[in-house]
Amino acid sequence: MRRHRRPGFKASLPLVVTLAALLLGGCGLGKQSALSPAGPVAQAQLSMLWQSLAIMTVIFIVVLAVFVYSLIRFRARKTDTELPKQVHGSTALEIVWTIIPIIIIVALSISTVHYAFVLETPQTGKNAVQVQVIGHQFWWEFRYPGTGVVTANQVHIPVGKKVNFTLQSADVVHSFWVPRLGGKTDLIPGRTNTLWLEASKAGVYYGQCAQLCGAGHAYMKFTVLAQSPAAYTAWLHHMQTDTVSVTTPEEKAGLALFKQNCSTCHTIQGTPFHGNIGPNLTALATRPTIAAGTLPNTAQGLATWLKNPPAAKPGAKMPDLGLSQSQIQSLVAFLQTLK
Ligand code: CUA
């Protein structure tokens, strides 16, 4: 009888490959994937990942082949009358399976240790940019030393330049990670860590606190806006010279409410408000989200936030101010003027 040939493996191989690609790409299609690097640091880190994966794959195949061979070649037979020769305590084997892993670990550690030092060494040169990052429960503060510019939850960087980040924490341990650009490094209270990143293309890259830091950890996101050097310089200048202008009665009412309720905690460039407990709100309206990625930066999002911050975001330090609906509306109108 002719053996029935199943349409099986050969036909389904393209399907398996496609599915695997989609699965891997699934992360790639997302906003935070270390598998689609957008700068030299992320590229180097991905190369290391592939390198160790290749070594592990070879080990896996060799070990599996030896295992399967042994199962078949040395299986018990009905005719066996005694135990085969035992190899327990074989000096030769012990030496071999001690030395091989040592060689593998040394090979893996050479590039890992090398890059660990390269990435934490601040990059010098006139093109290097400095950004100070301070992690808070549960938001990100970004300071540009020597410029007076402070912002929150969205960090602007120039494309094609090395950006040195100094990482500090105001409270607990956080972790700075922008999967498509590289990272990640912890922000540890009482110490300053460093790392540098570079974006090869203009665009928005998504970051996230990568260390469980409390109730709002999952809502501790940020964006990296990589701009052309000219646009970046223009932004820095705008942030230094930004002024607040309110025109409508509602915006004016919002400004008065802000002074009364918000100014002890928040700073706005170009106003007498210099609170430094919460995020700096200069040019708030230009940010894509509020509360570190918790809500969209729309009238609706701002209103939801102002109504009851801890309800909108677990662990938020900003209290419920008990504002009325019309007060919230005025504040939203004012906040939307901060461009
Ligand atoms: Cu900060 Cu998790």
Coordinates of C-alpha atoms and ligand atoms in Angstrom, one line a residue:
M1 CA 0.0 0.0 0.0
R2 CA 1.3 3.4 -0.9
R3 CA 1.9 5.5 2.2
H4 CA -0.4 8.4 2.4
R5 CA 1.7 11.5 2.4
R6 CA 0.5 14.2 4.8
P7 CA 0.5 17.7 3.4
G8 CA 2.3 18.4 6.7
F9 CA 5.6 20.0 7.5
K10 CA 6.9 21.3 4.1
A11 CA 3.6 23.1 3.4
S12 CA 3.3 24.5 6.9
L13 CA 6.9 25.7 7.1
P14 CA 6.2 29.1 5.5
L15 CA 3.3 29.4 7.9
V16 CA 5.5 28.7 10.9
V17 CA 8.1 31.2 9.7
T18 CA 5.4 33.8 9.1
L19 CA 3.9 33.3 12.5
A20 CA 7.3 33.4 14.2
A21 CA 8.1 36.6 12.4
L22 CA 4.8 38.1 13.4
L23 CA 5.3 37.0 17.0
L24 CA 8.7 38.6 17.1
G25 CA 7.6 41.6 15.1
G26 CA 4.5 41.8 17.4
C27 CA 6.9 43.4 19.8
G28 CA 8.4 45.3 16.9
L29 CA 5.1 46.7 15.8
G30 CA 4.6 48.0 19.4
K31 CA 6.0 51.2 20.6
Q32 CA 8.6 49.6 22.9
S33 CA 10.6 47.0 21.2
A34 CA 14.3 46.3 21.7
L35 CA 14.1 44.3 18.5
S36 CA 13.8 47.4 16.3
P37 CA 16.7 49.6 17.4
A38 CA 16.7 53.2 16.4
G39 CA 20.2 54.2 17.5
P40 CA 23.7 52.8 17.9
V41 CA 23.4 51.8 21.6
A42 CA 20.2 49.8 21.0
Q43 CA 21.9 48.3 17.9
A44 CA 24.9 47.2 20.0
Q45 CA 22.6 45.7 22.7
L46 CA 20.6 43.9 20.1
S47 CA 23.8 42.5 18.5
M48 CA 24.8 41.1 21.9
L49 CA 21.4 39.5 22.2
W50 CA 21.7 37.8 18.9
Q51 CA 25.3 36.8 19.7
S52 CA 24.3 35.1 22.9
L53 CA 21.2 33.6 21.3
A54 CA 23.4 32.0 18.6
I55 CA 25.8 30.6 21.1
M56 CA 22.9 29.2 23.2
T57 CA 21.3 27.7 20.1
V58 CA 24.5 25.8 19.1
I59 CA 24.8 24.5 22.7
F60 CA 21.2 23.5 22.7
I61 CA 21.5 21.6 19.4
V62 CA 24.7 19.8 20.4
V63 CA 23.4 18.8 23.9
L64 CA 20.1 17.6 22.4
A65 CA 21.9 15.6 19.7
V66 CA 24.2 13.9 22.3
F67 CA 21.2 13.3 24.5
V68 CA 19.0 11.7 21.7
Y69 CA 22.0 9.7 20.5
S70 CA 22.7 8.3 24.0
L71 CA 19.0 7.5 24.5
I72 CA 19.0 5.4 21.3
R73 CA 22.5 4.0 21.3
F74 CA 22.7 3.0 25.0
R75 CA 19.0 2.0 25.5
A76 CA 18.4 -1.1 27.6
R77 CA 18.0 -4.3 25.6
K78 CA 16.2 -7.5 26.5
T79 CA 19.5 -9.4 26.1
D80 CA 21.3 -7.1 28.6
T81 CA 22.4 -9.1 31.7
E82 CA 24.5 -6.6 33.5
L83 CA 24.9 -2.8 33.9
P84 CA 27.1 -1.1 31.3
K85 CA 30.4 0.4 32.2
Q86 CA 29.7 3.3 34.6
V87 CA 31.4 6.7 34.0
H88 CA 30.8 8.4 37.4
G89 CA 33.9 10.2 38.5
S90 CA 35.5 10.3 35.1
T91 CA 38.2 12.9 35.4
A92 CA 38.3 13.4 31.6
L93 CA 34.6 14.2 31.4
E94 CA 34.6 16.4 34.5
I95 CA 37.4 18.5 33.0
V96 CA 35.7 18.7 29.6
W97 CA 32.3 19.9 31.0
T98 CA 34.0 22.3 33.3
I99 CA 36.2 23.9 30.7
I100 CA 33.7 24.3 27.9
P101 CA 31.2 26.4 30.0
I102 CA 34.1 28.5 31.3
I103 CA 35.1 29.3 27.7
I104 CA 31.5 30.1 26.8
I105 CA 31.0 32.4 29.8
V106 CA 34.3 34.2 29.1
A107 CA 33.3 34.6 25.4
L108 CA 29.9 36.0 26.4
S109 CA 31.3 38.3 29.1
I110 CA 33.9 40.0 26.9
S111 CA 31.4 41.9 24.9
T112 CA 29.0 42.4 27.8
V113 CA 31.6 43.9 30.1
H114 CA 33.0 45.9 27.3
Y115 CA 29.6 47.5 26.5
A116 CA 28.7 48.0 30.1
F117 CA 31.7 50.3 30.5
V118 CA 31.2 52.0 27.1
L119 CA 27.5 52.8 27.9
E120 CA 28.1 54.3 31.3
T121 CA 31.1 56.4 30.2
P122 CA 29.8 59.9 29.5
Q123 CA 30.5 60.9 25.9
T124 CA 32.6 64.0 25.5
G125 CA 33.0 66.4 22.5
K126 CA 31.2 69.6 21.7
N127 CA 28.3 67.7 20.2
A128 CA 27.4 65.8 23.3
V129 CA 24.2 66.9 25.1
Q130 CA 23.7 66.6 28.9
V131 CA 20.3 65.7 30.4
Q132 CA 19.7 65.2 34.1
V133 CA 17.0 62.7 34.9
I134 CA 15.3 62.6 38.3
G135 CA 12.8 59.8 39.0
H136 CA 9.8 60.6 41.1
Q137 CA 6.9 58.4 42.3
F138 CA 5.5 58.3 39.5
W139 CA 6.9 60.7 36.9
W140 CA 10.1 61.8 35.2
E141 CA 11.9 65.1 35.6
F142 CA 14.3 66.2 32.9
R143 CA 16.7 69.1 33.5
Y144 CA 19.1 70.6 30.9
P145 CA 22.1 71.8 32.9
G146 CA 23.3 75.3 32.2
T147 CA 20.1 76.3 30.4
G148 CA 17.6 76.5 33.3
V149 CA 15.2 74.4 31.2
V150 CA 13.2 71.8 33.2
T151 CA 10.5 69.6 31.8
A152 CA 8.6 66.5 32.7
N153 CA 7.7 63.2 31.1
Q154 CA 8.8 64.1 27.6
V155 CA 12.6 64.6 27.0
H156 CA 13.7 66.4 23.8
I157 CA 17.0 65.2 22.2
P158 CA 18.8 66.2 19.0
V159 CA 19.1 63.4 16.4
G160 CA 22.6 62.1 15.7
K161 CA 24.1 63.4 18.9
K162 CA 25.2 61.5 21.9
V163 CA 23.0 62.4 24.9
N164 CA 24.6 61.8 28.3
F165 CA 21.9 61.1 30.9
T166 CA 22.7 61.4 34.6
L167 CA 20.2 59.4 36.6
Q168 CA 19.0 60.2 40.1
S169 CA 16.0 59.4 42.2
A170 CA 14.0 61.6 44.5
D171 CA 12.5 58.7 46.4
V172 CA 12.8 55.0 45.6
V173 CA 14.6 52.9 42.9
H174 CA 13.3 53.5 39.4
S175 CA 14.8 52.3 36.1
F176 CA 15.2 54.3 32.9
W177 CA 14.5 52.4 29.7
V178 CA 13.8 53.4 26.1
P179 CA 13.8 50.0 24.4
R180 CA 14.3 51.4 20.8
L181 CA 17.2 53.6 21.9
G182 CA 18.8 51.5 24.7
G183 CA 19.1 51.4 28.4
K184 CA 18.2 50.3 31.0
T185 CA 19.8 51.7 34.1
D186 CA 18.5 52.1 37.6
L187 CA 17.9 55.5 39.3
I188 CA 19.1 54.8 42.9
P189 CA 18.5 57.2 45.8
G190 CA 21.7 58.8 47.0
R191 CA 23.8 57.9 43.9
T192 CA 24.2 59.1 40.3
N193 CA 24.3 56.6 37.5
T194 CA 25.1 57.5 34.0
L195 CA 24.3 56.2 30.5
W196 CA 24.3 57.7 27.0
L197 CA 21.9 57.2 24.2
E198 CA 21.6 58.4 20.6
A199 CA 18.7 58.4 18.2
S200 CA 19.6 57.9 14.5
K201 CA 16.2 59.1 13.2
A202 CA 13.8 61.9 14.2
G203 CA 10.7 60.6 15.9
V204 CA 9.0 59.7 19.1
Y205 CA 10.4 56.9 21.2
Y206 CA 8.6 55.4 24.2
G207 CA 10.2 54.9 27.6
Q208 CA 8.9 53.3 30.7
C209 CA 10.1 52.9 34.3
A210 CA 11.4 49.3 34.4
Q211 CA 11.7 48.8 38.1
L212 CA 8.7 48.1 40.3
C213 CA 8.5 51.3 42.4
G214 CA 5.1 51.4 43.9
A215 CA 1.4 51.6 43.1
G216 CA 1.8 53.9 40.1
H217 CA 4.8 52.0 38.5
A218 CA 2.8 51.0 35.4
Y219 CA 1.9 54.7 34.9
M220 CA 5.4 55.9 35.0
K221 CA 6.0 56.4 31.3
F222 CA 7.7 59.0 29.2
T223 CA 8.5 59.9 25.6
V224 CA 11.7 60.8 23.9
L225 CA 11.2 63.3 21.2
A226 CA 14.2 63.1 18.8
Q227 CA 14.4 66.3 16.7
S228 CA 16.7 67.8 14.2
P229 CA 19.5 69.7 15.9
A230 CA 17.9 73.0 14.7
A231 CA 14.5 72.1 16.0
Y232 CA 16.0 71.0 19.3
T233 CA 17.9 74.3 19.7
A234 CA 14.7 76.2 18.9
W235 CA 12.8 74.2 21.5
L236 CA 15.5 74.9 24.2
H237 CA 15.3 78.6 23.3
H238 CA 11.5 78.6 23.4
M239 CA 11.5 76.9 26.9
Q240 CA 13.9 79.6 28.2
T241 CA 11.9 82.5 26.9
D242 CA 8.3 81.1 27.1
T243 CA 5.8 83.6 28.4
V244 CA 2.3 83.0 29.6
S245 CA -0.5 84.9 27.9
V246 CA -4.1 84.6 28.9
T247 CA -6.9 86.4 27.0
T248 CA -10.4 85.0 27.6
P249 CA -12.1 85.5 31.0
E250 CA -12.1 81.7 31.5
E251 CA -8.3 81.5 31.0
K252 CA -7.9 84.4 33.4
A253 CA -10.0 82.7 36.0
G254 CA -7.9 79.6 35.4
L255 CA -4.7 81.5 36.0
A256 CA -6.1 82.8 39.3
L257 CA -7.2 79.3 40.4
F258 CA -3.7 78.0 39.5
K259 CA -2.1 80.6 41.6
Q260 CA -4.3 79.7 44.5
N261 CA -4.3 75.9 44.2
C262 CA -1.3 74.8 42.2
S263 CA 1.5 77.2 42.4
T264 CA 3.1 76.0 45.6
C265 CA 3.8 72.6 43.9
H266 CA 4.3 73.5 40.2
T267 CA 6.6 75.9 38.2
I268 CA 5.7 77.6 35.0
Q269 CA 8.4 79.5 33.2
G270 CA 7.5 83.2 32.8
T271 CA 5.3 83.4 35.9
P272 CA 6.0 83.9 39.6
F273 CA 5.0 80.3 40.2
H274 CA 8.1 78.3 41.3
G275 CA 6.8 75.3 43.3
N276 CA 9.1 72.3 43.0
I277 CA 7.1 69.4 44.4
G278 CA 5.2 68.4 41.3
P279 CA 6.3 68.4 37.6
N280 CA 7.3 71.6 35.9
L281 CA 4.4 72.6 33.7
T282 CA 6.2 75.0 31.3
A283 CA 4.8 74.4 27.8
L284 CA 2.5 71.7 29.2
A285 CA 0.2 71.9 26.2
T286 CA 3.0 70.7 23.9
R287 CA 3.3 67.3 25.6
P288 CA 1.4 64.4 24.2
T289 CA 0.1 63.1 27.5
I290 CA -0.3 64.1 31.1
A291 CA 0.6 62.4 34.4
A292 CA 3.5 60.4 32.8
G293 CA 1.5 58.8 30.1
T294 CA -1.6 58.2 32.2
L295 CA -4.1 60.3 30.2
P296 CA -4.1 62.0 26.8
N297 CA -3.3 65.7 26.9
T298 CA -6.8 66.8 25.9
A299 CA -9.4 69.0 27.6
Q300 CA -11.1 65.7 28.6
G301 CA -7.9 64.2 29.9
L302 CA -7.0 67.3 31.9
A303 CA -10.5 67.5 33.4
T304 CA -10.3 63.8 34.4
W305 CA -7.0 64.4 36.1
L306 CA -8.0 67.6 37.9
K307 CA -11.2 66.0 39.2
N308 CA -9.4 63.4 41.2
P309 CA -5.7 62.6 40.5
P310 CA -5.4 59.6 42.8
A311 CA -8.5 58.1 41.2
A312 CA -7.0 58.6 37.7
K313 CA -3.6 57.2 38.7
P314 CA -2.8 54.8 41.6
G315 CA -0.4 56.3 44.0
A316 CA -0.5 59.8 42.5
K317 CA 0.9 62.3 45.1
M318 CA -1.3 65.2 43.8
P319 CA -4.4 65.4 46.1
D320 CA -8.0 65.8 45.1
L321 CA -8.3 69.5 45.3
G322 CA -12.1 69.4 45.6
L323 CA -12.6 71.7 42.5
S324 CA -16.0 72.4 41.1
Q325 CA -16.9 71.5 37.5
S326 CA -16.6 75.2 36.4
Q327 CA -13.3 75.6 38.3
I328 CA -11.9 72.6 36.5
Q329 CA -13.1 74.0 33.2
S330 CA -11.3 77.3 33.8
L331 CA -8.1 75.5 34.9
V332 CA -8.2 73.4 31.8
A333 CA -8.6 76.5 29.6
F334 CA -5.6 78.0 31.3
L335 CA -3.4 74.9 31.1
Q336 CA -4.2 74.7 27.4
T337 CA -2.6 78.1 26.9
L338 CA 0.8 76.8 28.0
K339 CA 2.4 76.3 24.7
Ligands
CUA1 CU1 9.4 54.2 38.8 CU2 8.6 52.0 38.4

